[in-house]
CSV table of C-alpha atoms and ligand atoms in Angstrom, one decimal:
chain,number,residue,atom,x,y,z
W,1,UNK,CA,-0.4,0.3,-0.1
W,2,UNK,CA,0.7,3.4,-0.9
W,3,UNK,CA,1.6,5.2,2.1
W,4,UNK,CA,3.3,8.4,3.1
W,5,UNK,CA,4.7,10.2,6.7
W,6,UNK,CA,2.4,13.7,5.8
W,7,UNK,CA,-0.9,10.6,6.0
W,8,UNK,CA,-0.1,10.8,9.7
W,9,UNK,CA,-0.5,14.3,12.4
W,10,UNK,CA,1.9,16.7,11.6
W,11,UNK,CA,2.7,15.5,15.9
W,12,UNK,CA,2.4,12.0,15.0
W,13,UNK,CA,5.6,10.2,17.1
W,14,UNK,CA,7.7,7.7,15.5
W,15,UNK,CA,10.0,6.2,17.6
W,16,UNK,CA,12.5,2.7,17.9
W,17,UNK,CA,12.4,0.6,21.1
W,18,UNK,CA,14.6,-1.4,22.6
W,19,UNK,CA,15.1,-3.0,26.1
W,20,UNK,CA,18.2,-2.8,28.9
W,21,UNK,CA,19.3,-6.6,28.6
W,22,UNK,CA,18.6,-7.3,24.8
W,23,UNK,CA,21.2,-4.9,23.8
W,24,UNK,CA,23.3,-3.0,26.9
W,25,UNK,CA,25.6,-6.1,27.7
W,26,UNK,CA,28.3,-4.7,30.1
W,27,UNK,CA,26.6,-6.7,32.9
W,28,UNK,CA,29.9,-6.4,35.2
W,29,UNK,CA,30.6,-2.8,34.8
W,30,UNK,CA,29.6,0.1,36.3
W,31,UNK,CA,29.2,-2.0,39.6
W,32,UNK,CA,25.8,-3.3,37.9
W,33,UNK,CA,24.8,-6.6,39.7
W,34,UNK,CA,23.3,-9.8,38.6
W,35,UNK,CA,19.6,-9.8,37.1
W,36,UNK,CA,17.3,-12.5,37.4
W,37,UNK,CA,18.3,-13.0,33.4
W,38,UNK,CA,22.0,-13.6,34.3
W,39,UNK,CA,21.5,-16.4,36.2
W,40,UNK,CA,18.7,-17.9,34.2
W,41,UNK,CA,20.6,-18.0,31.1
W,42,UNK,CA,23.0,-20.0,33.1
W,43,UNK,CA,20.2,-22.6,33.2
W,44,UNK,CA,20.9,-25.6,30.4
W,45,UNK,CA,18.1,-25.5,28.1
W,46,UNK,CA,16.6,-22.5,29.4
W,47,UNK,CA,18.7,-20.3,25.8
W,48,UNK,CA,17.7,-22.2,22.6
W,49,UNK,CA,21.6,-21.3,21.9
W,50,UNK,CA,23.1,-21.2,25.2
W,51,UNK,CA,24.1,-17.4,24.9
W,52,UNK,CA,23.3,-14.8,27.6
W,53,UNK,CA,23.1,-10.5,27.1
W,54,UNK,CA,25.7,-10.7,29.0
W,55,UNK,CA,27.8,-8.8,26.2
W,56,UNK,CA,24.7,-8.7,23.1
W,57,UNK,CA,25.4,-5.6,21.9
W,58,UNK,CA,27.6,-4.3,23.8
W,59,UNK,CA,25.3,-1.0,24.1
W,60,UNK,CA,26.7,-0.1,26.9
W,61,UNK,CA,29.7,1.1,25.7
W,62,UNK,CA,28.9,1.5,22.3
W,63,UNK,CA,25.6,4.4,22.8
W,64,UNK,CA,26.9,6.9,21.2
W,65,UNK,CA,27.1,4.9,17.7
W,66,UNK,CA,23.5,3.2,18.6
W,67,UNK,CA,21.9,7.1,19.3
W,68,UNK,CA,23.7,7.9,16.1
W,69,UNK,CA,21.7,5.5,14.2
W,70,UNK,CA,18.6,6.8,15.4
W,71,UNK,CA,18.8,10.1,14.7
W,72,UNK,CA,20.4,9.3,11.5
W,73,UNK,CA,17.2,7.3,11.1
W,74,UNK,CA,15.4,10.5,12.0
W,75,UNK,CA,13.6,9.1,14.9
W,76,UNK,CA,11.8,12.0,17.5
W,77,UNK,CA,11.1,9.4,20.2
W,78,UNK,CA,13.7,7.0,21.4
W,79,UNK,CA,12.4,4.1,23.7
W,80,UNK,CA,15.0,2.5,26.4
W,81,UNK,CA,15.1,0.6,29.3
W,82,UNK,CA,16.8,0.7,32.7
W,83,UNK,CA,18.2,-2.1,34.1
W,84,UNK,CA,17.4,-1.9,37.6
W,85,UNK,CA,20.3,-3.5,39.0
W,86,UNK,CA,22.9,-0.6,37.7
W,87,UNK,CA,20.6,1.3,40.2
W,88,UNK,CA,20.6,-1.5,42.9
W,89,UNK,CA,23.2,-3.9,42.6
W,90,UNK,CA,23.2,-5.4,45.8
W,91,UNK,CA,19.9,-5.7,48.8
W,92,UNK,CA,19.4,-2.4,50.9
W,93,UNK,CA,22.3,-0.5,49.1
W,94,UNK,CA,21.6,2.9,48.1
W,95,UNK,CA,21.0,3.5,44.9
W,96,UNK,CA,24.7,3.0,42.9
W,97,UNK,CA,25.8,6.7,41.4
W,98,UNK,CA,27.7,5.4,38.4
W,99,UNK,CA,24.8,3.0,36.9
W,100,UNK,CA,22.2,6.5,37.8
W,101,UNK,CA,25.1,8.6,35.6
W,102,UNK,CA,25.1,5.8,32.8
W,103,UNK,CA,21.5,7.0,32.0
W,104,UNK,CA,22.0,10.9,32.7
W,105,UNK,CA,24.7,9.8,29.9
W,106,UNK,CA,22.1,8.2,27.4
W,107,UNK,CA,19.4,10.8,27.7
W,108,UNK,CA,21.8,13.4,27.5
W,109,UNK,CA,22.9,12.0,24.3
W,110,UNK,CA,19.0,11.5,23.4
W,111,UNK,CA,18.7,15.0,24.2
W,112,UNK,CA,21.9,16.1,21.8
W,113,UNK,CA,20.2,14.1,18.3
W,114,UNK,CA,17.1,15.9,18.9
W,115,UNK,CA,15.8,11.9,20.4
W,116,UNK,CA,12.4,12.2,22.4
W,117,UNK,CA,13.7,9.5,25.7
W,118,UNK,CA,10.7,7.3,26.5
W,119,UNK,CA,11.9,5.5,29.2
W,120,UNK,CA,10.7,2.6,31.1
W,121,UNK,CA,11.3,1.4,33.9
W,122,UNK,CA,10.9,-2.7,34.0
W,123,UNK,CA,11.9,-4.9,31.1
W,124,UNK,CA,12.1,-8.3,33.1
W,125,UNK,CA,15.5,-7.5,34.3
W,126,UNK,CA,14.7,-8.0,38.3
W,127,UNK,CA,17.7,-7.6,40.5
W,128,UNK,CA,18.6,-11.4,41.3
W,129,UNK,CA,18.9,-10.5,44.9
W,130,UNK,CA,15.1,-9.1,44.7
W,131,UNK,CA,14.5,-12.3,43.0
W,132,UNK,CA,16.2,-14.3,46.4
W,133,UNK,CA,13.7,-12.5,48.7
W,134,UNK,CA,11.2,-14.0,46.6
W,135,UNK,CA,10.5,-11.3,43.8
W,136,UNK,CA,7.8,-10.3,42.0
W,137,UNK,CA,5.3,-12.9,44.2
W,138,UNK,CA,6.6,-10.7,47.8
W,139,UNK,CA,4.8,-7.8,48.2
W,140,UNK,CA,7.9,-6.3,49.4
W,141,UNK,CA,9.2,-6.4,45.7
W,142,UNK,CA,6.1,-3.9,45.2
W,143,UNK,CA,7.3,-1.0,47.2
W,144,UNK,CA,11.3,-2.2,46.5
W,145,UNK,CA,9.6,-0.8,43.2
W,146,UNK,CA,8.3,2.3,43.9
W,147,UNK,CA,12.0,3.0,45.7
W,148,UNK,CA,13.2,2.9,42.3
W,149,UNK,CA,10.7,4.4,40.7
W,150,UNK,CA,11.3,7.4,43.1
W,151,UNK,CA,15.0,7.1,42.3
W,152,UNK,CA,15.4,7.1,39.0
W,153,UNK,CA,12.6,9.7,38.4
W,154,UNK,CA,14.3,11.7,41.4
W,155,UNK,CA,17.9,11.8,38.8
W,156,UNK,CA,16.1,11.7,35.7
W,157,UNK,CA,12.8,13.6,35.7
W,158,UNK,CA,14.7,17.1,34.4
W,159,UNK,CA,14.8,15.9,31.0
W,160,UNK,CA,12.5,12.6,30.6
W,161,UNK,CA,9.1,13.4,30.2
W,162,UNK,CA,7.5,10.3,29.2
W,163,UNK,CA,7.8,7.5,31.5
W,164,UNK,CA,6.4,3.4,31.2
W,165,UNK,CA,6.6,1.8,34.5
W,166,UNK,CA,5.6,-2.0,33.0
W,167,UNK,CA,6.6,-3.6,30.1
W,168,UNK,CA,4.2,-6.4,29.6
W,169,UNK,CA,3.2,-7.5,32.7
W,170,UNK,CA,1.5,-10.4,30.6
W,171,UNK,CA,4.9,-12.1,30.2
W,172,UNK,CA,6.4,-11.3,32.9
W,173,UNK,CA,3.8,-13.1,34.7
W,174,UNK,CA,2.7,-16.5,32.6
W,175,UNK,CA,5.9,-16.5,30.4
W,176,UNK,CA,8.2,-16.2,33.5
W,177,UNK,CA,5.9,-17.5,36.5
W,178,UNK,CA,3.9,-20.0,34.7
W,179,UNK,CA,5.0,-21.0,31.4
W,180,UNK,CA,8.7,-20.8,33.0
W,181,UNK,CA,9.6,-20.0,29.3
W,182,UNK,CA,11.6,-16.9,30.7
W,183,UNK,CA,13.5,-15.9,34.4
W,184,UNK,CA,12.8,-16.7,37.2
W,185,UNK,CA,11.7,-19.9,35.1
W,186,UNK,CA,8.8,-20.9,37.5
W,187,UNK,CA,5.9,-23.5,36.4
W,188,UNK,CA,2.9,-21.9,39.1
W,189,UNK,CA,-0.2,-20.5,38.4
W,190,UNK,CA,-1.3,-19.5,41.4
W,191,UNK,CA,2.1,-17.4,41.5
W,192,UNK,CA,1.7,-15.9,37.6
W,193,UNK,CA,-1.5,-14.5,39.2
W,194,UNK,CA,-0.1,-13.5,42.4
W,195,UNK,CA,3.3,-11.8,40.0
W,196,UNK,CA,0.2,-10.5,38.1
W,197,UNK,CA,-1.2,-8.0,41.3
W,198,UNK,CA,2.3,-7.3,42.6
W,199,UNK,CA,3.6,-5.8,39.2
W,200,UNK,CA,0.5,-4.8,38.6
W,201,UNK,CA,0.4,-3.1,41.9
W,202,UNK,CA,3.4,-1.7,41.5
W,203,UNK,CA,2.8,0.3,38.7
W,204,UNK,CA,0.4,2.0,40.7
W,205,UNK,CA,2.4,2.6,43.3
W,206,UNK,CA,5.4,3.9,40.7
W,207,UNK,CA,3.1,6.4,39.5
W,208,UNK,CA,2.5,8.7,42.3
W,209,UNK,CA,7.2,9.3,42.7
W,210,UNK,CA,6.9,10.5,38.5
W,211,UNK,CA,3.7,12.3,39.7
W,212,UNK,CA,6.0,13.6,42.2
W,213,UNK,CA,9.2,14.1,41.3
W,214,UNK,CA,8.1,15.3,37.5
W,215,UNK,CA,5.2,17.5,37.4
W,216,UNK,CA,5.1,17.8,33.9
W,217,UNK,CA,5.5,14.4,33.6
W,218,UNK,CA,3.3,11.6,30.6
W,219,UNK,CA,3.0,8.0,32.6
W,220,UNK,CA,1.6,4.9,31.0
W,221,UNK,CA,2.0,1.2,30.8
W,222,UNK,CA,2.6,-0.8,28.2
W,223,UNK,CA,1.2,-3.5,27.8
W,224,UNK,CA,1.1,-6.9,24.9
W,225,UNK,CA,-1.9,-7.6,24.2
W,226,UNK,CA,-3.8,-9.5,21.1
W,227,UNK,CA,-6.4,-9.5,18.8
W,228,UNK,CA,-8.6,-13.2,19.5
W,229,UNK,CA,-11.5,-14.7,17.9
W,230,UNK,CA,-12.7,-18.1,18.5
W,231,UNK,CA,-11.7,-21.4,16.0
W,232,UNK,CA,-15.7,-22.3,15.6
W,233,UNK,CA,-18.9,-20.4,16.0
W,234,UNK,CA,-19.4,-23.5,18.3
W,235,UNK,CA,-20.7,-21.9,21.7
W,236,UNK,CA,-17.4,-23.7,23.5
W,237,UNK,CA,-14.7,-22.4,21.1
W,238,UNK,CA,-16.4,-18.5,22.0
W,239,UNK,CA,-16.1,-19.6,25.8
W,240,UNK,CA,-13.2,-20.7,25.2
W,241,UNK,CA,-12.2,-17.3,23.1
W,242,UNK,CA,-13.4,-15.0,26.1
W,243,UNK,CA,-11.8,-17.3,28.6
W,244,UNK,CA,-8.1,-16.5,26.6
W,245,UNK,CA,-9.1,-13.2,26.8
W,246,UNK,CA,-9.3,-12.7,29.7
W,247,UNK,CA,-6.2,-14.0,30.8
W,248,UNK,CA,-4.1,-12.5,28.3
W,249,UNK,CA,-6.2,-9.1,27.8
W,250,UNK,CA,-9.0,-8.5,30.3
W,251,UNK,CA,-6.7,-9.3,33.4
W,252,UNK,CA,-4.4,-6.1,32.8
W,253,UNK,CA,-6.9,-3.5,31.0
W,254,UNK,CA,-9.4,-3.7,33.8
W,255,UNK,CA,-7.8,-3.1,36.8
W,256,UNK,CA,-6.3,-0.4,35.4
W,257,UNK,CA,-9.2,0.5,33.7
W,258,UNK,CA,-11.0,0.9,37.4
W,259,UNK,CA,-13.0,-2.3,37.0
W,260,UNK,CA,-10.8,-4.6,39.5
W,261,UNK,CA,-9.9,-8.4,38.1
W,262,UNK,CA,-12.2,-10.2,35.4
W,263,UNK,CA,-15.2,-12.0,37.9
W,264,UNK,CA,-15.2,-14.9,34.8
W,265,UNK,CA,-11.5,-15.6,35.2
W,266,UNK,CA,-11.3,-14.9,39.4
W,267,UNK,CA,-14.3,-17.8,39.2
W,268,UNK,CA,-12.9,-19.9,37.3
W,269,UNK,CA,-9.1,-20.1,39.0
W,270,UNK,CA,-10.5,-19.2,42.2
W,271,UNK,CA,-8.0,-21.7,44.1
W,272,UNK,CA,-5.7,-19.6,42.7
W,273,UNK,CA,-6.9,-15.9,42.8
W,274,UNK,CA,-4.3,-13.1,44.2
W,275,UNK,CA,-4.3,-11.7,47.5
W,276,UNK,CA,-5.2,-8.5,46.9
W,277,UNK,CA,-5.3,-6.2,49.7
W,278,UNK,CA,-7.6,-3.1,50.8
W,279,UNK,CA,-6.9,-0.3,48.7
W,280,UNK,CA,-4.6,-2.6,46.0
W,281,UNK,CA,-6.9,-2.4,42.9
W,282,UNK,CA,-7.3,1.6,43.6
W,283,UNK,CA,-3.7,1.9,43.5
W,284,UNK,CA,-3.8,0.0,40.3
W,285,UNK,CA,-6.9,2.3,38.4
W,286,UNK,CA,-4.4,5.7,39.2
W,287,UNK,CA,-5.0,8.0,35.8
W,288,UNK,CA,-2.4,7.3,33.2
W,289,UNK,CA,-1.5,9.6,30.3
W,290,UNK,CA,-1.4,7.5,27.4
W,291,UNK,CA,-1.9,3.5,27.3
W,292,UNK,CA,1.3,1.8,25.6
W,293,UNK,CA,0.0,-1.1,23.3
W,294,UNK,CA,2.7,-4.0,21.8
W,295,UNK,CA,1.2,-5.8,19.4
W,296,UNK,CA,2.7,-8.7,17.4
W,297,UNK,CA,0.3,-11.4,16.2
W,298,UNK,CA,-3.9,-12.4,16.5
W,299,UNK,CA,-4.7,-15.2,18.1
W,300,UNK,CA,-7.3,-18.1,17.2
W,301,UNK,CA,-8.6,-19.6,20.4
W,302,UNK,CA,-10.6,-23.3,21.0
W,303,UNK,CA,-11.9,-25.1,23.7
W,304,UNK,CA,-9.4,-27.8,25.2
W,305,UNK,CA,-11.4,-30.0,27.7
W,306,UNK,CA,-8.6,-30.4,30.3
W,307,UNK,CA,-6.3,-28.0,29.4
W,308,UNK,CA,-4.7,-25.7,32.4
W,309,UNK,CA,-5.3,-22.8,33.1
W,310,UNK,CA,-8.4,-21.8,30.7
W,311,UNK,CA,-8.8,-25.3,29.0
W,312,UNK,CA,-8.2,-23.0,26.0
W,313,UNK,CA,-5.8,-23.8,23.4
W,314,UNK,CA,-4.6,-21.6,20.5
W,315,UNK,CA,-4.9,-22.6,17.1
W,316,UNK,CA,-2.9,-22.3,14.3
W,317,UNK,CA,-4.7,-20.4,11.1
W,318,UNK,CA,-3.7,-22.4,7.8
W,319,UNK,CA,-2.5,-20.7,4.5
W,320,UNK,CA,-1.1,-17.5,7.0
W,321,UNK,CA,2.2,-15.7,5.8
W,322,UNK,CA,3.8,-16.1,9.4
W,323,UNK,CA,7.1,-14.6,10.5
W,324,UNK,CA,10.1,-16.7,11.5
W,325,UNK,CA,9.2,-17.2,14.7
W,326,UNK,CA,5.7,-18.7,13.3
W,327,UNK,CA,3.6,-15.3,13.9
W,328,UNK,CA,1.3,-14.7,11.8
W,329,UNK,CA,1.8,-11.7,9.9
W,330,UNK,CA,-1.7,-9.7,10.7
W,331,UNK,CA,-1.9,-5.5,9.9
W,332,UNK,CA,-5.5,-6.1,9.9
W,333,UNK,CA,-5.2,-7.5,13.4
W,334,UNK,CA,-3.2,-4.1,14.9
W,335,UNK,CA,-6.3,-2.1,13.7
W,336,UNK,CA,-9.0,-4.7,14.8
W,337,UNK,CA,-7.2,-4.3,18.7
W,338,UNK,CA,-7.6,-0.6,18.9
W,339,UNK,CA,-10.9,-0.6,17.7
W,340,UNK,CA,-11.6,-3.5,20.5
W,341,UNK,CA,-9.8,-1.5,23.3
W,342,UNK,CA,-11.8,2.3,22.9
W,343,UNK,CA,-14.6,0.8,22.1
W,344,UNK,CA,-14.6,-1.2,25.9
W,345,UNK,CA,-12.3,0.9,27.4
W,346,UNK,CA,-12.5,4.7,28.3
W,347,UNK,CA,-8.5,4.9,27.5
W,348,UNK,CA,-6.1,7.4,27.4
W,349,UNK,CA,-4.4,8.2,24.1
W,350,UNK,CA,-2.8,4.9,22.7
W,351,UNK,CA,1.1,4.7,21.6
W,352,UNK,CA,1.8,1.2,19.3
W,353,UNK,CA,5.1,1.4,22.1
W,354,UNK,CA,6.6,-2.1,19.9
W,355,UNK,CA,5.8,-4.4,16.7
W,356,UNK,CA,8.0,-5.8,14.3
W,357,UNK,CA,9.0,-9.1,12.9
W,358,UNK,CA,11.7,-11.6,12.4
W,359,UNK,CA,12.4,-12.8,10.0
W,360,UNK,CA,16.2,-15.0,8.6
W,361,UNK,CA,18.0,-12.2,7.6
W,362,UNK,CA,21.2,-12.9,5.3
W,363,UNK,CA,23.5,-10.6,4.4
W,364,UNK,CA,23.7,-9.9,0.2
W,365,UNK,CA,26.8,-10.1,-2.4
W,366,UNK,CA,26.2,-6.2,-2.3
W,367,UNK,CA,26.6,-6.3,2.2
W,368,UNK,CA,22.8,-6.1,2.1
W,369,UNK,CA,20.7,-7.4,4.1
W,370,UNK,CA,17.6,-7.1,1.9
W,371,UNK,CA,14.9,-8.0,4.4
W,372,UNK,CA,11.5,-7.3,2.2
W,373,UNK,CA,9.6,-9.5,4.1
W,374,UNK,CA,10.2,-6.5,7.7
W,375,UNK,CA,9.8,-3.7,5.4
W,376,UNK,CA,6.5,-4.8,4.4
W,377,UNK,CA,5.1,-5.8,7.9
W,378,UNK,CA,6.4,-2.2,8.6
W,379,UNK,CA,4.5,-0.5,5.7
W,380,UNK,CA,1.6,-3.0,5.9
W,381,UNK,CA,0.7,-2.1,9.7
W,382,UNK,CA,2.0,1.4,9.2
W,383,UNK,CA,-1.1,1.2,6.5
W,384,UNK,CA,-3.6,-0.7,9.0
W,385,UNK,CA,-2.7,2.3,12.1
W,386,UNK,CA,-3.7,5.7,9.3
W,387,UNK,CA,-6.9,3.9,8.7
W,388,UNK,CA,-7.8,2.5,11.8
W,389,UNK,CA,-6.9,6.1,13.0
W,390,UNK,CA,-9.2,8.2,9.8
W,391,UNK,CA,-11.9,5.9,11.7
W,392,UNK,CA,-11.3,7.8,14.6
W,393,UNK,CA,-9.0,5.7,16.5
W,394,UNK,CA,-6.7,8.3,19.0
W,395,UNK,CA,-3.1,6.9,18.7
W,396,UNK,CA,-0.4,9.3,18.8
W,397,UNK,CA,2.8,7.3,18.0
W,398,UNK,CA,4.4,4.1,16.8
W,399,UNK,CA,8.1,2.1,18.1
W,400,UNK,CA,9.2,0.1,15.7
W,401,UNK,CA,10.6,-3.3,17.6
W,402,UNK,CA,13.4,-2.6,17.1
W,403,UNK,CA,15.9,0.0,16.2
W,404,UNK,CA,18.6,-3.2,16.8
W,405,UNK,CA,18.7,-7.1,16.5
W,406,UNK,CA,19.8,-7.9,19.8
W,407,UNK,CA,19.2,-10.5,22.5
W,408,UNK,CA,16.3,-12.2,21.7
W,409,UNK,CA,15.0,-13.9,24.9
W,410,UNK,CA,14.5,-17.2,25.6
W,411,UNK,CA,15.7,-18.1,21.4
W,412,UNK,CA,18.7,-16.2,22.3
W,413,UNK,CA,20.5,-14.5,18.8
W,414,UNK,CA,19.4,-17.1,16.8
W,415,UNK,CA,16.2,-14.8,16.5
W,416,UNK,CA,16.8,-10.7,14.8
W,417,UNK,CA,13.9,-7.8,15.2
W,418,UNK,CA,16.4,-4.9,14.1
W,419,UNK,CA,15.6,-2.2,11.6
W,420,UNK,CA,19.6,-2.2,11.5
W,421,UNK,CA,22.0,-6.3,11.7
W,422,UNK,CA,24.2,-6.4,14.4
W,423,UNK,CA,27.1,-8.6,13.4
W,424,UNK,CA,28.2,-10.0,17.2
W,425,UNK,CA,31.1,-11.6,16.3
W,426,UNK,CA,32.2,-7.9,15.4
W,427,UNK,CA,29.6,-5.5,17.0
W,428,UNK,CA,29.2,-3.4,13.2
W,429,UNK,CA,25.9,-2.1,12.5
W,430,UNK,CA,24.3,-2.2,9.3
W,431,UNK,CA,21.1,-0.8,8.1
W,432,UNK,CA,18.6,-2.9,6.6
W,433,UNK,CA,16.4,-2.3,3.9
W,434,UNK,CA,13.9,-2.4,5.9
W,435,UNK,CA,15.6,0.7,7.8
W,436,UNK,CA,16.3,2.6,4.8
W,437,UNK,CA,13.0,2.0,4.1
W,438,UNK,CA,11.6,3.5,7.6
W,439,UNK,CA,14.4,6.7,7.2
W,440,UNK,CA,13.4,7.5,4.0
W,441,UNK,CA,9.4,7.7,4.9
W,442,UNK,CA,10.8,9.9,7.7
W,443,UNK,CA,12.5,12.4,5.9
W,444,UNK,CA,9.9,13.4,3.9
W,445,UNK,CA,7.9,15.9,6.2
W,446,UNK,CA,4.5,15.7,6.8
W,447,UNK,CA,3.0,18.7,4.9
W,448,UNK,CA,2.0,21.6,7.2
W,449,UNK,CA,-1.8,22.0,8.2
M,501,LIG,C1,8.1,-8.6,23.1
M,501,LIG,N1,3.9,-13.1,23.2
M,501,LIG,O1,7.8,-9.6,23.7
M,501,LIG,C2,9.1,-8.0,24.3
M,501,LIG,O2,8.4,-6.0,25.3
M,501,LIG,C3,10.4,-7.4,23.5
M,501,LIG,O3,11.8,-6.9,24.6
M,501,LIG,C4,10.3,-8.7,22.6
M,501,LIG,O4,12.3,-9.2,21.7
M,501,LIG,C5,9.7,-8.6,21.9
M,501,LIG,O5,8.3,-8.7,22.0
M,501,LIG,C6,9.9,-10.0,20.6
M,501,LIG,O6,9.6,-10.5,21.2
M,501,LIG,C7,6.7,-10.2,23.4
M,501,LIG,O7,4.1,-14.5,23.8
M,501,LIG,C8,7.0,-11.6,23.7
M,501,LIG,O8,3.0,-12.4,22.7
M,501,LIG,C9,6.0,-13.1,23.8
M,501,LIG,C10,4.4,-12.4,23.7
M,501,LIG,C11,4.4,-11.2,22.7
M,501,LIG,C12,5.7,-9.8,22.9
């Protein structure tokens, strides 16, 4: 589809996203402590290629070059995250000045290059010392997070105005504590629901800390959300789809919008229900300035008798394009998702805080990476975004995942999501065709008016 920057509002925000553990490396540098991901990567079989984020893109040392890439693309915003164990490497200690200085320089580097900093406080790298005291299953971690939010916002709030408390609480809870495929590798549904509650509560308690330190802050949370449909018209598939939605989407959207946890799921999972104290739900529902939506793929849901926890399973649609991850390519799903959120919730304006795809990139004889599939994915999702905005959706910005190829969690370095190729042996960066397309797209300034 033909698409131009001028199809979007003049003040529409264009960015790229990354996260600390996926790009920084430098895990021993600057007084950083261990995170749960450092430990998880040591477990045999946890990471597909046996790798870790110990070096990753060596962004800790190469950040000026990486911010140059963002500037050269013509981005106006850059979404990054703070490695909590750089700030609090040890239990009970004072904040580590070297950690704070690193992010302070990084933020200055963004501002010098015209990149608006979008700071995520938690993108999954919990300090190991907090895990040893129970991690997100323990209520103390909620208070530790509020303190972390206070320290970081006090230090950077003079320059950082856009704050995301958490990235994808669903992944923290379900990947990390039910499926066990992410750190800390726990496999217990009851724990997962308690973790989800503590993560949401920590969001709610971080907001007032951020607002106290940064009166002009724009603050919100980034959720991974999925448009869903039932595998058939049979009532049991439709009911299974409603249940799956209850955990995937509503479990997070409902309490954030003042409705508490979905009653249908609470009832069905009564034995695993989280401990919720008086005042928790009010804290979680504190107003936000935007809703961050990470969109990757839709899901088709069928009834699955006996399948824990909800007797619902994801079924594969046939004859659809899939990324190298097996995720369905479905640009229409982005519009459907946004319209659903806006129809069902009185939500703040939306930013797409992540969207992207992984393919088997090949470096051509000319040294180019001709990732036309990633470029097409980008083009088609932006067209879908334009169309849903034309129908009245309030979407104010888009962050491509990701600026750089990086450490893709349990997939290690076997999956590349970057608009920029990284040769992990030499740390050489090279803009892919997709990145060249994004740069050309951004170069054509929107028309006046
Ligand atoms: C996101 N799902 O993870 C993360 O925010 C990124 O750090 C990650 O690199 C990127 O997407 C690509 O994977 C997700 O199962 C993990 O629905 C799982 C899902 C969605 C997003």
